[in-house]
Amino acid sequence: MSSVDQSTLRLTADVVLTVDDEQRVHRPGVVDLADGRITWVGPRADAPPSGVPELVVGGLLMPGLVNTHGHTPMTLLRGPGDGLPLRRWLEESIWPREAALTDEDVYWGMLLGAEELLRCGVTTSCEMYLHNRALAAAVFDAGLRAVLTPGIFDLPGAGPEAEWQCLLESAAALHDDLHVDGGLVEVGFGPHSAYAVPADGLVATAKLAQQLGALVHVHVAETIEEERRVGARHGCSSPELLARLGVLDGPVLAAHSVWLAPRDLDLLAEHDVAVAHCPQSNGKLGSGVARVGEMLGRGIRVGLGTDGPASNDNLDLWEELRLAPLLARGVAADPGAMTAWQALRLATRGGADALGLAAGSLEVGRHADVIRLELADAAFTPALSTEELVAHLVWGASSRHVTDVWVAGRQVVAGSRCTSVDAGRARDEVTRRAHRLFETARRGA
């Protein structure tokens, strides 16, 4: 299919899967896009007259996937430290390299990661990282939607410009310059965790974020060691500490949230804290399995996240979409612990709700973030009902079925190729820069 970049466009498909509250499916269906928003969705037979260009795409149209927790520029760091627990992995393999990062490094790392995300059907990613102006430039160039939450902590070996006070000031300036509600890029704040940011840093970050109505994105209870350290230092769990410091009084996204007691889950529900569930990263690092079924039972908003490509090691949210219900069912010893519909929602509307974005479903007024999947494949054969089709999406489909992607109405993937990024050059740039980071860290060891 040729690339089409129109501000106003009608897409017609064999199946339109809306992932709205009514779980509506239209066969065949139409999705109208204008000025970056969805203006009409419904059955082809009921579509209103329109003089706009119509693209008959066939296959299945559905909302783009939403990645609620990523450190995507870590494409530069993919590979080192396999087999190490989180703390040693960070201290021995990751932080020494990150201390040597430049703006250009982060630009190319993010651009390569954005190309991978888009090819996998991910149209939105919530990012926590460093050098965020360069990161934002890559996001804009790739045409990805992103919530940027600049990392705030003390990065060992990187100098005073990488201490939490300076990073908070930089994040505030980035919010002033780039944040637009409903725009392609929104800006929040990313205090790393209750163990990596001192109490005064957490309080200062929370107060500023709440003044601006911005999202606070923080790692919470990722490992049992982390919770033991927080408990020994503060006499309480990470959620209890964050609540005590006022961090939970505004919009909060808690990444991982693995080692939480029932009282901690109740606290998240009470404060309407959303959770980014990262099953693959948690599995690779041996961190554990989050109690997602209990979260959903308490009404906690939950989305899926890839985490960084150094701890996953890919950015394919379809794999999280399959693994999340597998783990939920296996841990509960209950095949009904998470339905296919629930899993699909986690990767789309659930993630958008966790980020406070008008995305994740094909509904009038929401962002025109749409992906097409090829149905002429054994993975979708047979599909005798809507329930079977959704089951195939969760259990049998993968990112290889994604052929076309539109973000804010702009087509950025056509024929399974990302048209907004020169992938070959991005790979070359990341490889060359990764060599330099490795050598710099080795000399400094």
XYZ file of C-alpha atoms in Angstrom:
445
model
C 0.000 0.000 0.000
C 1.445 3.423 -0.894
C 1.967 6.025 1.798
C -0.820 8.573 2.094
C -0.338 11.747 4.141
C -3.587 13.696 4.232
C -4.967 16.023 6.884
C -8.467 14.737 5.999
C -8.977 11.115 5.046
C -11.518 8.281 5.062
C -10.226 4.794 5.834
C -12.398 1.818 4.870
C -11.547 -1.648 6.190
C -13.001 -5.138 6.301
C -13.106 -4.858 10.103
C -12.956 -1.829 12.405
C -12.272 -2.759 16.029
C -13.003 0.331 18.113
C -11.975 -0.832 21.633
C -14.599 1.581 22.975
C -16.642 0.960 26.114
C -19.257 -0.966 24.116
C -16.576 -3.071 22.357
C -18.138 -2.189 19.006
C -16.890 -3.908 15.864
C -17.915 -2.835 12.345
C -17.738 -5.222 9.350
C -16.935 -3.491 7.019
C -16.252 -0.199 8.725
C -15.144 3.351 8.164
C -12.896 5.696 10.150
C -12.830 9.363 9.142
C -9.797 11.473 10.102
C -9.491 15.265 10.040
C -6.996 17.655 11.627
C -5.460 14.927 13.731
C -8.738 13.682 15.234
C -11.312 11.010 14.488
C -14.481 12.607 13.136
C -16.657 9.559 12.382
C -16.552 5.798 13.035
C -19.132 3.223 12.064
C -20.424 0.678 9.563
C -19.598 1.342 5.922
C -23.301 1.265 5.034
C -24.047 4.112 7.482
C -21.109 6.347 6.574
C -22.178 9.938 5.839
C -21.478 11.455 2.433
C -17.944 12.726 2.213
C -15.907 14.438 -0.466
C -12.586 13.628 1.223
C -10.090 11.118 -0.140
C -11.051 7.518 0.630
C -8.430 4.849 1.154
C -9.791 1.300 0.985
C -7.296 -0.571 3.107
C -9.053 -3.883 3.739
C -7.795 -5.877 6.701
C -8.447 -4.697 10.254
C -8.247 -1.180 11.655
C -7.838 -0.652 15.396
C -6.405 1.997 17.723
C -2.652 2.304 17.942
C -1.003 0.660 20.931
C 0.017 2.778 23.926
C 3.333 2.144 25.673
C 3.005 3.500 29.216
C 6.612 3.079 30.353
C 9.723 3.390 28.233
C 13.324 4.539 28.179
C 13.513 4.235 24.424
C 16.895 5.960 23.785
C 18.427 2.990 25.597
C 18.616 1.352 22.184
C 22.180 2.652 22.629
C 22.590 0.304 25.615
C 20.820 -2.803 24.375
C 22.637 -5.942 25.517
C 24.990 -5.259 28.446
C 24.589 -6.810 31.878
C 22.366 -9.761 31.032
C 21.741 -11.880 34.131
C 22.423 -9.138 36.676
C 19.791 -8.075 39.221
C 18.408 -4.575 38.761
C 20.687 -2.678 41.138
C 23.931 -4.211 39.808
C 22.643 -3.934 36.235
C 22.159 -0.192 36.710
C 25.360 0.485 38.646
C 27.702 -1.711 36.605
C 26.285 -1.685 33.068
C 23.937 1.239 32.549
C 24.779 4.315 34.619
C 28.482 4.423 33.604
C 27.444 4.600 29.946
C 24.578 7.028 30.567
C 26.995 9.425 32.299
C 28.750 9.848 28.936
C 25.632 10.449 26.821
C 25.381 13.503 24.583
C 22.342 15.173 23.068
C 23.127 13.633 19.685
C 23.439 10.167 21.223
C 19.958 10.442 22.708
C 18.520 11.852 19.477
C 19.690 8.857 17.440
C 18.834 6.355 20.155
C 15.298 7.728 20.349
C 14.919 7.925 16.569
C 15.885 4.282 16.124
C 13.554 3.287 18.956
C 10.700 5.347 17.531
C 11.081 3.541 14.209
C 10.801 0.209 16.022
C 7.803 1.327 18.065
C 5.929 2.590 15.031
C 6.574 -0.568 13.000
C 5.162 -2.540 15.918
C 1.976 -0.472 15.901
C 2.825 1.615 18.969
C 1.591 5.145 18.330
C 2.131 6.612 21.834
C 4.981 6.148 24.287
C 5.536 7.565 27.761
C 9.255 8.250 28.061
C 11.469 8.792 31.107
C 15.015 9.699 30.143
C 17.780 12.309 29.896
C 18.708 14.955 27.285
C 15.023 15.507 26.667
C 15.210 18.304 24.105
C 17.112 15.966 21.808
C 14.652 13.208 22.659
C 11.743 15.496 21.785
C 13.346 16.413 18.461
C 13.535 12.721 17.551
C 9.896 12.207 18.557
C 8.766 15.069 16.334
C 10.911 13.890 13.414
C 9.566 10.335 13.657
C 5.940 11.422 14.066
C 5.408 9.453 17.269
C 3.046 10.660 19.995
C 4.816 10.900 23.349
C 4.466 11.921 26.960
C 7.936 13.036 28.014
C 8.697 12.751 31.730
C 12.341 13.844 32.103
C 14.262 11.690 34.551
C 14.992 13.359 37.886
C 17.648 11.753 40.095
C 21.375 11.993 40.801
C 23.208 10.241 37.957
C 26.568 9.001 39.297
C 29.608 10.373 37.469
C 27.759 12.848 35.259
C 28.527 16.054 37.180
C 26.334 18.727 38.805
C 24.192 19.177 35.691
C 22.879 15.646 36.321
C 21.830 16.193 39.936
C 18.138 16.196 40.761
C 17.850 19.956 41.335
C 19.267 20.788 37.916
C 17.253 18.074 36.197
C 14.046 19.369 37.812
C 14.782 22.878 36.556
C 15.414 21.520 33.065
C 12.168 19.531 33.145
C 10.223 22.624 34.171
C 11.747 24.616 31.308
C 10.915 21.811 28.881
C 7.301 21.848 30.083
C 7.123 25.603 29.540
C 8.532 25.311 26.021
C 6.957 22.142 24.618
C 3.877 21.056 26.544
C 0.620 21.429 24.662
C -2.484 19.658 25.975
C -3.644 17.353 23.211
C -0.507 17.958 21.174
C 1.865 15.387 19.762
C 4.133 15.884 22.777
C 3.045 16.449 26.364
C 5.505 16.935 29.217
C 5.415 15.638 32.775
C 8.032 14.861 35.421
C 9.953 11.646 36.085
C 11.420 11.377 39.585
C 13.143 8.023 39.267
C 11.990 6.315 42.458
C 11.589 6.553 46.210
C 15.087 5.113 46.644
C 16.977 7.138 43.996
C 15.532 10.606 44.784
C 15.813 12.145 48.267
C 12.636 13.112 50.091
C 13.114 16.840 49.433
C 13.517 16.084 45.719
C 10.309 14.074 45.653
C 8.427 16.841 47.467
C 9.768 19.587 45.181
C 8.957 17.601 42.048
C 5.444 16.764 43.221
C 4.636 20.362 44.171
C 5.777 21.707 40.806
C 3.954 18.992 38.848
C 0.750 19.620 40.774
C 0.978 23.365 40.145
C 1.211 22.636 36.419
C -1.330 19.802 36.414
C 1.390 17.567 34.993
C 1.897 13.824 35.272
C 4.420 12.397 37.746
C 5.924 9.181 36.368
C 7.859 7.177 38.991
C 9.247 3.668 39.424
C 7.433 1.994 42.319
C 8.233 -1.295 44.077
C 9.999 -2.804 41.070
C 12.062 -5.243 43.156
C 11.887 -6.768 46.614
C 15.354 -5.342 47.360
C 14.069 -1.844 46.571
C 11.175 -2.227 48.984
C 13.470 -3.546 51.706
C 15.766 -0.534 51.280
C 12.866 1.903 51.420
C 11.427 0.104 54.432
C 14.760 0.141 56.296
C 15.273 3.833 55.582
C 11.742 5.165 56.050
C 9.854 2.488 57.973
C 7.171 2.101 55.303
C 6.557 0.931 51.730
C 7.251 3.040 48.647
C 3.554 3.913 48.095
C 3.199 4.874 51.767
C 6.275 7.102 51.533
C 5.055 8.761 48.326
C 1.647 9.373 49.918
C 3.244 10.790 53.065
C 5.311 13.218 50.948
C 2.280 14.356 48.946
C 3.467 12.836 45.670
C 0.199 10.940 45.192
C -1.936 14.064 45.499
C -1.757 14.771 41.752
C -1.746 12.661 38.561
C 0.718 9.781 39.061
C 1.828 6.865 36.901
C 3.543 4.142 38.952
C 5.812 1.991 36.805
C 6.161 -1.733 37.609
C 4.390 -1.858 41.007
C 5.398 -5.478 41.558
C 6.027 -5.802 45.301
C 2.869 -4.269 46.712
C 0.921 -5.490 49.723
C -2.897 -5.298 49.687
C -2.745 -2.063 51.718
C -0.455 -0.574 49.031
C -2.926 -1.498 46.299
C -5.692 0.107 48.334
C -3.553 3.246 48.601
C -3.074 3.400 44.821
C -6.810 2.998 44.302
C -7.618 5.658 46.906
C -5.342 8.186 45.173
C -6.335 7.110 41.624
C -2.729 6.227 40.786
C -2.299 4.509 37.417
C 0.091 1.598 36.886
C 2.422 0.774 33.993
C 2.706 -3.031 33.900
C 5.971 -4.253 32.318
C 5.853 -8.065 32.374
C 8.779 -8.784 30.028
C 11.269 -6.462 31.709
C 10.209 -7.660 35.148
C 10.723 -11.220 33.979
C 14.105 -10.629 32.350
C 15.492 -8.881 35.440
C 13.936 -11.441 37.771
C 11.935 -8.730 39.509
C 8.678 -10.652 39.898
C 5.115 -10.472 38.592
C 2.753 -7.582 39.325
C -0.676 -8.448 40.741
C -2.571 -6.970 37.824
C -5.767 -8.911 38.433
C -6.060 -7.450 41.917
C -5.323 -3.980 40.545
C -8.100 -4.219 37.993
C -10.414 -5.574 40.657
C -9.800 -2.435 42.697
C -10.520 -0.183 39.715
C -6.894 0.889 39.276
C -6.077 2.180 35.795
C -3.477 -0.121 34.214
C -1.559 0.087 30.945
C 1.274 -1.946 29.451
C 4.896 -0.871 29.105
C 7.957 -2.232 27.371
C 10.401 -0.526 29.753
C 13.709 0.222 28.048
C 15.217 -1.790 25.182
C 18.180 -2.556 27.462
C 16.000 -4.480 29.916
C 13.435 -6.073 27.594
C 15.220 -6.100 24.972
C 12.713 -5.016 22.324
C 9.995 -2.397 21.967
C 7.306 -4.768 20.718
C 4.224 -4.141 22.859
C 2.430 -7.056 21.176
C 4.652 -9.342 23.254
C 3.524 -7.593 26.453
C -0.075 -7.890 25.236
C 0.308 -11.668 25.075
C 2.462 -12.148 28.183
C 0.321 -10.051 30.554
C -2.762 -12.316 30.433
C -0.595 -15.454 30.379
C 1.042 -14.418 33.656
C -2.225 -13.259 35.198
C -3.881 -16.585 34.447
C -0.853 -18.639 35.460
C -0.312 -16.887 38.788
C -4.009 -17.093 39.651
C -4.350 -20.639 38.278
C -7.505 -19.294 36.664
C -8.075 -19.025 32.879
C -10.638 -16.312 33.578
C -8.239 -14.099 35.548
C -7.797 -11.819 32.514
C -9.922 -12.017 29.384
C -8.665 -11.370 25.868
C -10.757 -8.196 25.756
C -9.164 -6.987 29.005
C -5.684 -7.673 27.671
C -6.395 -5.829 24.423
C -7.736 -2.893 26.402
C -4.594 -2.738 28.557
C -2.525 -2.192 25.408
C -4.805 0.512 23.995
C -7.527 2.381 25.880
C -6.176 1.308 29.280
C -2.775 2.773 28.502
C -4.297 6.004 27.194
C -6.446 6.328 30.319
C -3.371 5.716 32.492
C -1.638 8.633 30.742
C -4.710 10.861 30.664
C -4.735 10.979 26.855
C -7.610 11.019 24.370
C -6.198 8.015 22.544
C -6.383 4.243 22.626
C -9.794 3.802 21.000
C -11.471 4.669 17.712
C -14.078 7.188 18.859
C -15.136 10.606 17.614
C -12.943 13.325 19.088
C -10.033 11.076 19.998
C -6.599 11.289 18.418
C -6.390 9.911 14.880
C -3.902 7.196 15.894
C -4.839 4.127 13.854
C -3.105 0.920 12.828
C -3.930 -1.651 10.152
C -3.351 -5.395 10.516
C -3.333 -7.930 7.689
C -6.021 -10.560 8.270
C -5.062 -12.815 5.355
C -2.871 -14.957 7.581
C -3.074 -18.298 9.367
C -3.058 -16.494 12.727
C -6.551 -15.165 11.967
C -7.947 -18.341 10.399
C -10.655 -19.195 11.209
C -12.361 -16.263 12.931
C -16.028 -17.192 13.118
C -17.037 -14.538 15.660
C -15.852 -11.268 17.151
C -14.736 -13.103 20.284
C -12.564 -15.417 18.209
C -11.106 -12.468 16.310
C -10.136 -10.744 19.567
C -8.696 -14.002 20.882
C -6.586 -14.306 17.729
C -5.314 -10.735 18.231
C -4.162 -11.551 21.758
C -2.938 -15.136 21.388
C -1.921 -15.491 17.749
C -1.218 -12.079 16.238
C 2.063 -10.212 16.475
C 3.695 -7.029 15.247
C 4.458 -8.751 11.934
C 0.775 -8.323 11.062
C 0.987 -4.516 11.369
C 1.213 -3.054 7.872
C 0.179 0.604 8.185
C 0.180 3.206 10.943
C -1.262 6.709 11.215
C -0.416 9.106 14.066
C -2.522 12.273 14.303
C -3.767 11.380 10.815
C -0.266 11.278 9.308
C 0.794 7.959 7.817
C 4.174 6.964 9.241
C 4.224 3.247 8.370
C 3.217 1.965 4.936
C 3.629 -1.577 3.715
C 5.297 -2.523 7.038
C 8.038 0.090 6.513
C 8.456 3.195 8.645
C 8.418 6.071 6.174
C 9.364 8.820 8.641
C 12.771 7.456 9.707
C 15.866 6.428 7.743
C 16.285 3.171 9.647
C 19.607 2.256 8.064
C 21.266 5.501 9.047
C 19.751 5.338 12.533
C 21.167 1.842 13.052
C 24.611 2.974 11.890
C 24.563 6.016 14.181
C 23.480 3.992 17.212
C 26.117 1.309 16.588
C 28.918 3.869 16.292
C 27.832 5.782 19.392
C 27.336 2.604 21.427
C 30.973 1.683 20.778
C 32.091 5.066 22.143
C 29.909 4.734 25.259
C 31.313 1.270 25.929
C 34.914 2.430 25.614
C 34.303 5.505 27.759
C 32.701 3.424 30.511
C 35.501 0.824 30.322
C 38.216 3.450 30.706
C 36.387 4.976 33.653
C 35.958 1.656 35.475
